[in-house]
PDB file of C-alpha atoms and ligand atoms in Angstrom:
ATOM      1  CA  UNK A 707      -0.095   0.073  -0.064  1.00  0.00           C
ATOM      2  CA  UNK A 708       1.286   3.467  -0.778  1.00  0.00           C
ATOM      3  CA  UNK A 709       1.546   5.616   2.295  1.00  0.00           C
ATOM      4  CA  UNK A 710       3.263   8.984   2.243  1.00  0.00           C
ATOM      5  CA  UNK A 711       4.441  10.297   5.386  1.00  0.00           C
ATOM      6  CA  UNK A 712       1.781  12.477   7.145  1.00  0.00           C
ATOM      7  CA  UNK A 713       1.889  15.742   8.977  1.00  0.00           C
ATOM      8  CA  UNK A 714       0.021  16.325  12.019  1.00  0.00           C
ATOM      9  CA  UNK A 715      -1.134  19.824  12.929  1.00  0.00           C
ATOM     10  CA  UNK A 716      -2.903  20.287  16.242  1.00  0.00           C
ATOM     11  CA  UNK A 717      -4.864  23.472  16.894  1.00  0.00           C
ATOM     12  CA  UNK A 718      -7.050  24.558  20.139  1.00  0.00           C
ATOM     13  CA  UNK A 719     -10.557  24.320  18.845  1.00  0.00           C
ATOM     14  CA  UNK A 720     -13.004  24.084  15.868  1.00  0.00           C
ATOM     15  CA  UNK A 721     -12.680  27.890  15.027  1.00  0.00           C
ATOM     16  CA  UNK A 722      -8.971  27.785  14.793  1.00  0.00           C
ATOM     17  CA  UNK A 723      -9.139  24.494  12.726  1.00  0.00           C
ATOM     18  CA  UNK A 724     -11.618  26.426  10.196  1.00  0.00           C
ATOM     19  CA  UNK A 725      -9.213  29.153  10.147  1.00  0.00           C
ATOM     20  CA  UNK A 726      -6.160  27.121   9.546  1.00  0.00           C
ATOM     21  CA  UNK A 727      -7.954  25.038   6.888  1.00  0.00           C
ATOM     22  CA  UNK A 728      -9.037  28.238   5.221  1.00  0.00           C
ATOM     23  CA  UNK A 729      -5.459  29.510   5.139  1.00  0.00           C
ATOM     24  CA  UNK A 730      -4.175  26.257   3.623  1.00  0.00           C
ATOM     25  CA  UNK A 731      -6.920  26.247   1.046  1.00  0.00           C
ATOM     26  CA  UNK A 732      -6.318  29.920   0.041  1.00  0.00           C
ATOM     27  CA  UNK A 733      -2.575  29.138  -0.292  1.00  0.00           C
ATOM     28  CA  UNK A 734      -3.317  26.086  -2.606  1.00  0.00           C
ATOM     29  CA  UNK A 735      -5.738  28.257  -4.622  1.00  0.00           C
ATOM     30  CA  UNK A 736      -3.030  30.976  -5.091  1.00  0.00           C
ATOM     31  CA  UNK A 737      -0.275  28.343  -5.928  1.00  0.00           C
ATOM     32  CA  UNK A 738      -2.703  26.037  -7.807  1.00  0.00           C
ATOM     33  CA  UNK A 739      -2.953  24.926 -11.342  1.00  0.00           C
ATOM     34  CA  UNK A 740      -5.384  27.118 -13.668  1.00  0.00           C
ATOM     35  CA  UNK A 741      -8.024  26.317 -13.084  1.00  0.00           C
ATOM     36  CA  UNK A 742      -7.704  25.356  -9.431  1.00  0.00           C
ATOM     37  CA  UNK A 743      -9.574  22.188  -8.495  1.00  0.00           C
ATOM     38  CA  UNK A 744     -10.727  21.534  -4.981  1.00  0.00           C
ATOM     39  CA  UNK A 745     -12.502  18.339  -3.912  1.00  0.00           C
ATOM     40  CA  UNK A 746     -14.784  18.952  -0.830  1.00  0.00           C
ATOM     41  CA  UNK A 747     -15.949  16.503   1.738  1.00  0.00           C
ATOM     42  CA  UNK A 748     -19.426  16.150   3.347  1.00  0.00           C
ATOM     43  CA  UNK A 749     -20.398  15.764   7.015  1.00  0.00           C
ATOM     44  CA  UNK A 750     -20.315  18.511   9.593  1.00  0.00           C
ATOM     45  CA  UNK A 751     -16.454  18.844  10.054  1.00  0.00           C
ATOM     46  CA  UNK A 752     -15.979  21.292   7.083  1.00  0.00           C
ATOM     47  CA  UNK A 753     -19.004  23.442   7.701  1.00  0.00           C
ATOM     48  CA  UNK A 754     -17.350  26.081   9.580  1.00  0.00           C
ATOM     49  CA  UNK A 755     -14.606  26.378   7.017  1.00  0.00           C
ATOM     50  CA  UNK A 756     -17.157  26.649   4.314  1.00  0.00           C
ATOM     51  CA  UNK A 757     -18.942  29.558   6.263  1.00  0.00           C
ATOM     52  CA  UNK A 758     -15.654  31.238   6.541  1.00  0.00           C
ATOM     53  CA  UNK A 759     -15.144  31.095   2.769  1.00  0.00           C
ATOM     54  CA  UNK A 760     -18.457  32.915   2.153  1.00  0.00           C
ATOM     55  CA  UNK A 761     -17.538  35.856   4.496  1.00  0.00           C
ATOM     56  CA  UNK A 762     -15.051  38.668   4.421  1.00  0.00           C
ATOM     57  CA  UNK A 763     -12.123  38.824   3.776  1.00  0.00           C
ATOM     58  CA  UNK A 764     -12.246  35.637   1.597  1.00  0.00           C
ATOM     59  CA  UNK A 765     -15.359  36.445  -0.356  1.00  0.00           C
ATOM     60  CA  UNK A 766     -13.953  39.594  -1.771  1.00  0.00           C
ATOM     61  CA  UNK A 767     -10.236  38.258  -2.079  1.00  0.00           C
ATOM     62  CA  UNK A 768     -10.502  34.796  -3.693  1.00  0.00           C
ATOM     63  CA  UNK A 769     -10.199  34.370  -7.525  1.00  0.00           C
ATOM     64  CA  UNK A 770     -13.515  32.598  -7.571  1.00  0.00           C
ATOM     65  CA  UNK A 771     -13.679  32.518 -11.279  1.00  0.00           C
ATOM     66  CA  UNK A 772     -10.732  30.163 -11.635  1.00  0.00           C
ATOM     67  CA  UNK A 773     -11.552  27.728  -8.732  1.00  0.00           C
ATOM     68  CA  UNK A 774     -13.584  24.632  -9.667  1.00  0.00           C
ATOM     69  CA  UNK A 775     -15.286  22.753  -6.773  1.00  0.00           C
ATOM     70  CA  UNK A 776     -15.881  18.925  -6.736  1.00  0.00           C
ATOM     71  CA  UNK A 777     -17.211  16.451  -4.062  1.00  0.00           C
ATOM     72  CA  UNK A 778     -15.409  13.518  -2.721  1.00  0.00           C
ATOM     73  CA  UNK A 779     -18.706  11.610  -2.004  1.00  0.00           C
ATOM     74  CA  UNK A 780     -22.298  12.199  -1.667  1.00  0.00           C
ATOM     75  CA  UNK A 781     -25.360  10.555  -0.325  1.00  0.00           C
ATOM     76  CA  UNK A 782     -27.755   9.419  -3.190  1.00  0.00           C
ATOM     77  CA  UNK A 783     -30.350  12.037  -2.430  1.00  0.00           C
ATOM     78  CA  UNK A 784     -31.318  15.362  -4.408  1.00  0.00           C
ATOM     79  CA  UNK A 785     -29.461  18.458  -3.423  1.00  0.00           C
ATOM     80  CA  UNK A 786     -32.588  19.811  -1.870  1.00  0.00           C
ATOM     81  CA  UNK A 787     -32.371  16.936   0.802  1.00  0.00           C
ATOM     82  CA  UNK A 788     -30.511  18.001   4.115  1.00  0.00           C
ATOM     83  CA  UNK A 789     -28.507  14.829   3.797  1.00  0.00           C
ATOM     84  CA  UNK A 790     -26.934  16.107   0.518  1.00  0.00           C
ATOM     85  CA  UNK A 791     -23.326  17.036   0.737  1.00  0.00           C
ATOM     86  CA  UNK A 792     -23.314  19.299  -2.109  1.00  0.00           C
ATOM     87  CA  UNK A 793     -26.555  20.746  -0.932  1.00  0.00           C
ATOM     88  CA  UNK A 794     -25.027  21.734   2.361  1.00  0.00           C
ATOM     89  CA  UNK A 795     -21.775  23.096   0.575  1.00  0.00           C
ATOM     90  CA  UNK A 796     -23.967  25.071  -1.581  1.00  0.00           C
ATOM     91  CA  UNK A 797     -25.927  26.324   1.379  1.00  0.00           C
ATOM     92  CA  UNK A 798     -22.738  27.128   3.454  1.00  0.00           C
ATOM     93  CA  UNK A 799     -20.881  29.092   0.815  1.00  0.00           C
ATOM     94  CA  UNK A 800     -21.156  28.194  -2.964  1.00  0.00           C
ATOM     95  CA  UNK A 801     -24.627  29.809  -3.353  1.00  0.00           C
ATOM     96  CA  UNK A 802     -23.582  32.958  -1.577  1.00  0.00           C
ATOM     97  CA  UNK A 803     -20.030  33.406  -2.990  1.00  0.00           C
ATOM     98  CA  UNK A 804     -19.540  34.722  -6.443  1.00  0.00           C
ATOM     99  CA  UNK A 805     -18.982  31.168  -7.871  1.00  0.00           C
ATOM    100  CA  UNK A 806     -19.839  30.727 -11.625  1.00  0.00           C
ATOM    101  CA  UNK A 807     -22.513  27.961 -11.793  1.00  0.00           C
ATOM    102  CA  UNK A 808     -20.222  25.911 -14.274  1.00  0.00           C
ATOM    103  CA  UNK A 809     -17.474  25.838 -11.559  1.00  0.00           C
ATOM    104  CA  UNK A 810     -19.552  23.658  -9.304  1.00  0.00           C
ATOM    105  CA  UNK A 811     -19.275  19.887 -10.284  1.00  0.00           C
ATOM    106  CA  UNK A 812     -21.849  17.931  -8.079  1.00  0.00           C
ATOM    107  CA  UNK A 813     -22.161  14.180  -8.191  1.00  0.00           C
ATOM    108  CA  UNK A 814     -25.240  13.598 -10.240  1.00  0.00           C
ATOM    109  CA  UNK A 815     -27.401  12.094  -7.514  1.00  0.00           C
ATOM    110  CA  UNK A 816     -30.708  12.386  -9.552  1.00  0.00           C
ATOM    111  CA  UNK A 817     -29.299   9.734 -11.948  1.00  0.00           C
ATOM    112  CA  UNK A 818     -31.214   6.306 -12.027  1.00  0.00           C
ATOM    113  CA  UNK A 819     -29.016   4.759  -9.591  1.00  0.00           C
ATOM    114  CA  UNK A 820     -25.764   5.252  -7.831  1.00  0.00           C
ATOM    115  CA  UNK A 821     -23.730   3.163 -10.343  1.00  0.00           C
ATOM    116  CA  UNK A 822     -24.969   5.470 -13.300  1.00  0.00           C
ATOM    117  CA  UNK A 823     -24.247   8.559 -11.010  1.00  0.00           C
ATOM    118  CA  UNK A 824     -20.699   7.148 -10.486  1.00  0.00           C
ATOM    119  CA  UNK A 825     -19.923   6.437 -14.115  1.00  0.00           C
ATOM    120  CA  UNK A 826     -21.242   9.800 -15.134  1.00  0.00           C
ATOM    121  CA  UNK A 827     -19.027  11.538 -12.497  1.00  0.00           C
ATOM    122  CA  UNK A 828     -15.915   9.484 -13.430  1.00  0.00           C
ATOM    123  CA  UNK A 829     -16.518  10.732 -17.105  1.00  0.00           C
ATOM    124  CA  UNK A 830     -16.881  14.297 -15.992  1.00  0.00           C
ATOM    125  CA  UNK A 831     -13.594  14.114 -13.818  1.00  0.00           C
ATOM    126  CA  UNK A 832     -11.790  12.526 -16.811  1.00  0.00           C
ATOM    127  CA  UNK A 833     -12.956  15.135 -19.156  1.00  0.00           C
ATOM    128  CA  UNK A 834     -11.839  17.973 -16.766  1.00  0.00           C
ATOM    129  CA  UNK A 835      -8.446  16.211 -16.257  1.00  0.00           C
ATOM    130  CA  UNK A 836      -8.051  15.661 -19.961  1.00  0.00           C
ATOM    131  CA  UNK A 837      -6.949  11.997 -19.607  1.00  0.00           C
ATOM    132  CA  UNK A 838      -8.211   8.663 -18.683  1.00  0.00           C
ATOM    133  CA  UNK A 839      -5.423   7.613 -16.659  1.00  0.00           C
ATOM    134  CA  UNK A 840      -3.977   9.523 -13.511  1.00  0.00           C
ATOM    135  CA  UNK A 841      -0.503  10.731 -14.178  1.00  0.00           C
ATOM    136  CA  UNK A 842       1.546  10.765 -10.872  1.00  0.00           C
ATOM    137  CA  UNK A 843       3.286  13.834 -11.935  1.00  0.00           C
ATOM    138  CA  UNK A 844       0.024  15.845 -12.771  1.00  0.00           C
ATOM    139  CA  UNK A 845      -2.513  15.834  -9.950  1.00  0.00           C
ATOM    140  CA  UNK A 846      -6.204  15.707 -10.588  1.00  0.00           C
ATOM    141  CA  UNK A 847      -6.856  18.018  -7.550  1.00  0.00           C
ATOM    142  CA  UNK A 848      -4.967  20.963  -5.801  1.00  0.00           C
ATOM    143  CA  UNK A 849      -6.532  20.226  -2.544  1.00  0.00           C
ATOM    144  CA  UNK A 850      -8.754  17.259  -1.355  1.00  0.00           C
ATOM    145  CA  UNK A 851     -10.600  17.671   2.019  1.00  0.00           C
ATOM    146  CA  UNK A 852     -11.394  14.515   3.913  1.00  0.00           C
ATOM    147  CA  UNK A 853     -13.359  13.720   7.210  1.00  0.00           C
ATOM    148  CA  UNK A 854     -13.024  10.909   9.472  1.00  0.00           C
ATOM    149  CA  UNK A 855     -16.065   8.650  10.455  1.00  0.00           C
ATOM    150  CA  UNK A 856     -16.376   7.062  13.842  1.00  0.00           C
ATOM    151  CA  UNK A 857     -15.865   3.635  12.227  1.00  0.00           C
ATOM    152  CA  UNK A 858     -12.576   4.945  10.521  1.00  0.00           C
ATOM    153  CA  UNK A 859     -14.391   5.486   7.039  1.00  0.00           C
ATOM    154  CA  UNK A 860     -13.670   8.490   5.058  1.00  0.00           C
ATOM    155  CA  UNK A 861     -15.464   9.892   2.064  1.00  0.00           C
ATOM    156  CA  UNK A 862     -17.878   6.795   1.481  1.00  0.00           C
ATOM    157  CA  UNK A 863     -15.156   4.231   1.722  1.00  0.00           C
ATOM    158  CA  UNK A 864     -16.293   1.981   4.750  1.00  0.00           C
ATOM    159  CA  UNK A 865     -14.236  -0.659   6.391  1.00  0.00           C
ATOM    160  CA  UNK A 866     -14.088  -3.948   4.481  1.00  0.00           C
ATOM    161  CA  UNK A 867     -16.017  -2.493   1.446  1.00  0.00           C
ATOM    162  CA  UNK A 868     -14.824  -3.652  -2.034  1.00  0.00           C
ATOM    163  CA  UNK A 869     -14.379  -0.069  -3.063  1.00  0.00           C
ATOM    164  CA  UNK A 870     -11.280   0.035  -0.891  1.00  0.00           C
ATOM    165  CA  UNK A 871      -9.520  -2.218  -3.140  1.00  0.00           C
ATOM    166  CA  UNK A 872     -10.478  -0.514  -6.360  1.00  0.00           C
ATOM    167  CA  UNK A 873      -7.753   0.615  -8.543  1.00  0.00           C
ATOM    168  CA  UNK A 874      -9.368   1.121 -12.048  1.00  0.00           C
ATOM    169  CA  UNK A 875     -12.538   2.898 -11.349  1.00  0.00           C
ATOM    170  CA  UNK A 876     -12.389   6.528 -10.124  1.00  0.00           C
ATOM    171  CA  UNK A 877     -16.023   6.616  -8.769  1.00  0.00           C
ATOM    172  CA  UNK A 878     -18.038   3.715  -7.555  1.00  0.00           C
ATOM    173  CA  UNK A 879     -21.611   3.494  -6.239  1.00  0.00           C
ATOM    174  CA  UNK A 880     -22.165   2.229  -2.708  1.00  0.00           C
ATOM    175  CA  UNK A 881     -25.311   0.395  -2.268  1.00  0.00           C
ATOM    176  CA  UNK A 882     -25.271   0.088   1.469  1.00  0.00           C
ATOM    177  CA  UNK A 883     -23.647   2.755   3.706  1.00  0.00           C
ATOM    178  CA  UNK A 884     -21.477   1.331   6.458  1.00  0.00           C
ATOM    179  CA  UNK A 885     -23.155   3.634   8.906  1.00  0.00           C
ATOM    180  CA  UNK A 886     -25.865   6.338   9.267  1.00  0.00           C
ATOM    181  CA  UNK A 887     -27.292   8.046   7.380  1.00  0.00           C
ATOM    182  CA  UNK A 888     -28.180   4.666   5.783  1.00  0.00           C
ATOM    183  CA  UNK A 889     -28.819   5.855   2.191  1.00  0.00           C
ATOM    184  CA  UNK A 890     -26.740   4.648  -0.809  1.00  0.00           C
ATOM    185  CA  UNK A 891     -23.689   6.645  -1.623  1.00  0.00           C
ATOM    186  CA  UNK A 892     -21.423   7.562  -4.420  1.00  0.00           C
ATOM    187  CA  UNK A 893     -17.836   7.871  -3.893  1.00  0.00           C
ATOM    188  CA  UNK A 894     -14.452   8.573  -5.205  1.00  0.00           C
ATOM    189  CA  UNK A 895     -11.921   5.767  -4.835  1.00  0.00           C
ATOM    190  CA  UNK A 896      -8.490   6.101  -3.456  1.00  0.00           C
ATOM    191  CA  UNK A 897      -6.517   6.620  -6.535  1.00  0.00           C
ATOM    192  CA  UNK A 898      -8.266   9.954  -7.621  1.00  0.00           C
ATOM    193  CA  UNK A 899      -8.479  11.155  -4.124  1.00  0.00           C
ATOM    194  CA  UNK A 900      -4.838  10.537  -3.807  1.00  0.00           C
ATOM    195  CA  UNK A 901      -4.104  12.605  -7.040  1.00  0.00           C
ATOM    196  CA  UNK A 902      -3.720  15.707  -5.145  1.00  0.00           C
ATOM    197  CA  UNK A 903      -1.035  18.160  -4.159  1.00  0.00           C
ATOM    198  CA  UNK A 904      -2.574  18.200  -0.703  1.00  0.00           C
ATOM    199  CA  UNK A 905      -4.913  15.945   1.027  1.00  0.00           C
ATOM    200  CA  UNK A 906      -6.343  17.477   4.234  1.00  0.00           C
ATOM    201  CA  UNK A 907      -8.084  15.650   6.934  1.00  0.00           C
ATOM    202  CA  UNK A 908     -10.221  17.726   9.233  1.00  0.00           C
ATOM    203  CA  UNK A 909     -11.024  16.256  12.863  1.00  0.00           C
ATOM    204  CA  UNK A 910     -12.876  18.890  14.789  1.00  0.00           C
ATOM    205  CA  UNK A 911     -14.568  17.006  17.546  1.00  0.00           C
ATOM    206  CA  UNK A 912     -13.364  15.141  20.806  1.00  0.00           C
ATOM    207  CA  UNK A 913     -15.595  12.241  19.991  1.00  0.00           C
ATOM    208  CA  UNK A 914     -13.271  11.363  17.388  1.00  0.00           C
ATOM    209  CA  UNK A 915     -10.408  10.751  19.691  1.00  0.00           C
ATOM    210  CA  UNK A 916     -10.677   6.736  19.886  1.00  0.00           C
ATOM    211  CA  UNK A 917     -10.957   6.325  16.329  1.00  0.00           C
ATOM    212  CA  UNK A 918      -8.290   8.800  15.539  1.00  0.00           C
ATOM    213  CA  UNK A 919      -6.056   6.818  17.876  1.00  0.00           C
ATOM    214  CA  UNK A 920      -6.708   3.726  15.927  1.00  0.00           C
ATOM    215  CA  UNK A 921      -6.285   5.300  12.555  1.00  0.00           C
ATOM    216  CA  UNK A 922      -3.004   7.069  13.467  1.00  0.00           C
ATOM    217  CA  UNK A 923      -1.856   3.821  15.422  1.00  0.00           C
ATOM    218  CA  UNK A 924      -1.827   2.066  12.002  1.00  0.00           C
ATOM    219  CA  UNK A 925      -5.008  -0.052  12.207  1.00  0.00           C
ATOM    220  CA  UNK A 926      -5.990  -1.040   8.690  1.00  0.00           C
ATOM    221  CA  UNK A 927      -8.959   1.231   8.348  1.00  0.00           C
ATOM    222  CA  UNK A 928     -10.065   3.329   5.389  1.00  0.00           C
ATOM    223  CA  UNK A 929      -8.706   6.732   6.661  1.00  0.00           C
ATOM    224  CA  UNK A 930      -5.370   4.890   7.393  1.00  0.00           C
ATOM    225  CA  UNK A 931      -5.344   3.674   3.915  1.00  0.00           C
ATOM    226  CA  UNK A 932      -5.798   7.207   2.430  1.00  0.00           C
ATOM    227  CA  UNK A 933      -2.715   8.460   0.889  1.00  0.00           C
ATOM    228  CA  UNK A 934      -1.791  11.455  -1.392  1.00  0.00           C
ATOM    229  CA  UNK A 935       0.954  12.098  -4.029  1.00  0.00           C
ATOM    230  CA  UNK A 936       1.445  15.514  -2.383  1.00  0.00           C
ATOM    231  CA  UNK A 937       1.158  16.511   1.272  1.00  0.00           C
ATOM    232  CA  UNK A 938      -0.847  14.300   3.534  1.00  0.00           C
ATOM    233  CA  UNK A 939      -1.985  16.608   6.365  1.00  0.00           C
ATOM    234  CA  UNK A 940      -4.196  15.616   9.510  1.00  0.00           C
ATOM    235  CA  UNK A 941      -5.550  18.756  11.136  1.00  0.00           C
ATOM    236  CA  UNK A 942      -7.195  18.152  14.381  1.00  0.00           C
ATOM    237  CA  UNK A 943      -8.279  19.855  17.567  1.00  0.00           C
ATOM    238  CA  UNK A 944      -6.376  19.254  20.891  1.00  0.00           C
ATOM    239  CA  UNK A 945      -9.310  17.431  22.453  1.00  0.00           C
ATOM    240  CA  UNK A 946      -9.195  14.815  19.668  1.00  0.00           C
ATOM    241  CA  UNK A 947      -5.526  14.031  20.035  1.00  0.00           C
ATOM    242  CA  UNK A 948      -4.879  10.515  21.177  1.00  0.00           C
ATOM    243  CA  UNK A 949      -2.669  10.017  24.038  1.00  0.00           C
ATOM    244  CA  UNK A 950      -0.159   8.177  22.028  1.00  0.00           C
ATOM    245  CA  UNK A 951       0.771  11.153  19.951  1.00  0.00           C
ATOM    246  CA  UNK A 952       0.342  13.960  22.632  1.00  0.00           C
TER     247      UNK A 952
HETATM  248  C1  6PG B2326     -20.161  11.537   4.417  1.00  0.00           C
HETATM  249  C2  6PG B2326     -18.723  11.908   4.515  1.00  0.00           C
HETATM  250  C3  6PG B2326     -18.075  11.202   5.507  1.00  0.00           C
HETATM  251  C4  6PG B2326     -17.674  12.137   6.505  1.00  0.00           C
HETATM  252  C5  6PG B2326     -17.346  11.707   7.821  1.00  0.00           C
HETATM  253  C6  6PG B2326     -16.969  12.647   8.935  1.00  0.00           C
HETATM  254  O1  6PG B2326     -20.863  11.884   3.310  1.00  0.00           O
HETATM  255  O2  6PG B2326     -20.793  11.010   5.457  1.00  0.00           O
HETATM  256  O3  6PG B2326     -18.196  12.530   3.554  1.00  0.00           O
HETATM  257  O4  6PG B2326     -16.816  10.563   5.129  1.00  0.00           O
HETATM  258  O5  6PG B2326     -16.658  13.158   6.164  1.00  0.00           O
HETATM  259  O6  6PG B2326     -18.339  10.650   8.199  1.00  0.00           O
HETATM  260  O7  6PG B2326     -18.363  13.075   9.199  1.00  0.00           O
HETATM  261  P1  6PG B2326     -18.565  14.349  10.347  1.00  0.00           P
HETATM  262  O8  6PG B2326     -17.660  15.479   9.778  1.00  0.00           O
HETATM  263  O9  6PG B2326     -19.917  14.666  10.170  1.00  0.00           O
HETATM  264  O10 6PG B2326     -17.932  13.915  11.610  1.00  0.00           O
END
C-alpha cells in the first residue's frame, strides 16, 4: 500500500481549525493549477470552514472564477435533501459566494441509480483532467478535503468495502452505507482522491479521539489507507488528539 508520511497539525479548537484550513485552502488556490480544482467533503467537520469562505475577507479576495469545486462523496439524494453533501456546501458557501455555476461539479445524484451517477461523475472528472489515466506527476486536484467517520471510514469508503481495493474505477456506487445515514452513496476511490497536491483531513470533535488513535496507530481502516501524492495533512483539535501522539 502506498503511504506517504503524514504531517499532524494540532489546533486549539474548531474555530482555529476552520481558520487554519481556510489558510491552507487559500494558499493552494493561489499556488494551484489554472483552473484550480478543490475536492470538498461532506459531514459536519468542514461546515465552519465553508461558512468562513463565504464571509469577508475571503469572499472579496478569492479568485472565484478560476476555482472549480468537486465533491469526494455524496449521499444518493437530491441536493434539496438536508443529507446532501453538495446541498450543504451550496448552502454554506457556494451559493452565496460569487462562484460561476459551471465551476460547481456535483455528483449527479438524480441519476437512475448510484452506479450510473458514479459512471457519469467519473466521465466528468476524466474530461476535466483531460486523460483517462492518472499521471502521478500531474495531480487531478490541488486540494482534497477529507473527514473521519467514527468507524474509520473516509469519503464513503467504509471498512471492509470492496471499493477500498478499487484501482481502476475513479468513482463507484455504494449500495449500502456502512453507517448512518443509511442511504446509498457515490464515492471517489483512493486513486483519484490521492491524486492531489494536498490531502487535508479535518478532525474537529473530541468524539473522534478513539478512532483517531486507531487510525494514526496504524490499524487497517479506510482513513489509514488514504494517501496522497502530495502532502498528507491531518488537522485536528487538541481534544481529539490520542494519548499516544500527545
Ligand atoms: C459523508 C462523508 C463522510 C464524513 C465523515 C465525517 O458523506 O458522510 O463525506 O466521510 O466526512 O463521516 O463526518 P462528520 O464531519 O460529520 O463527523
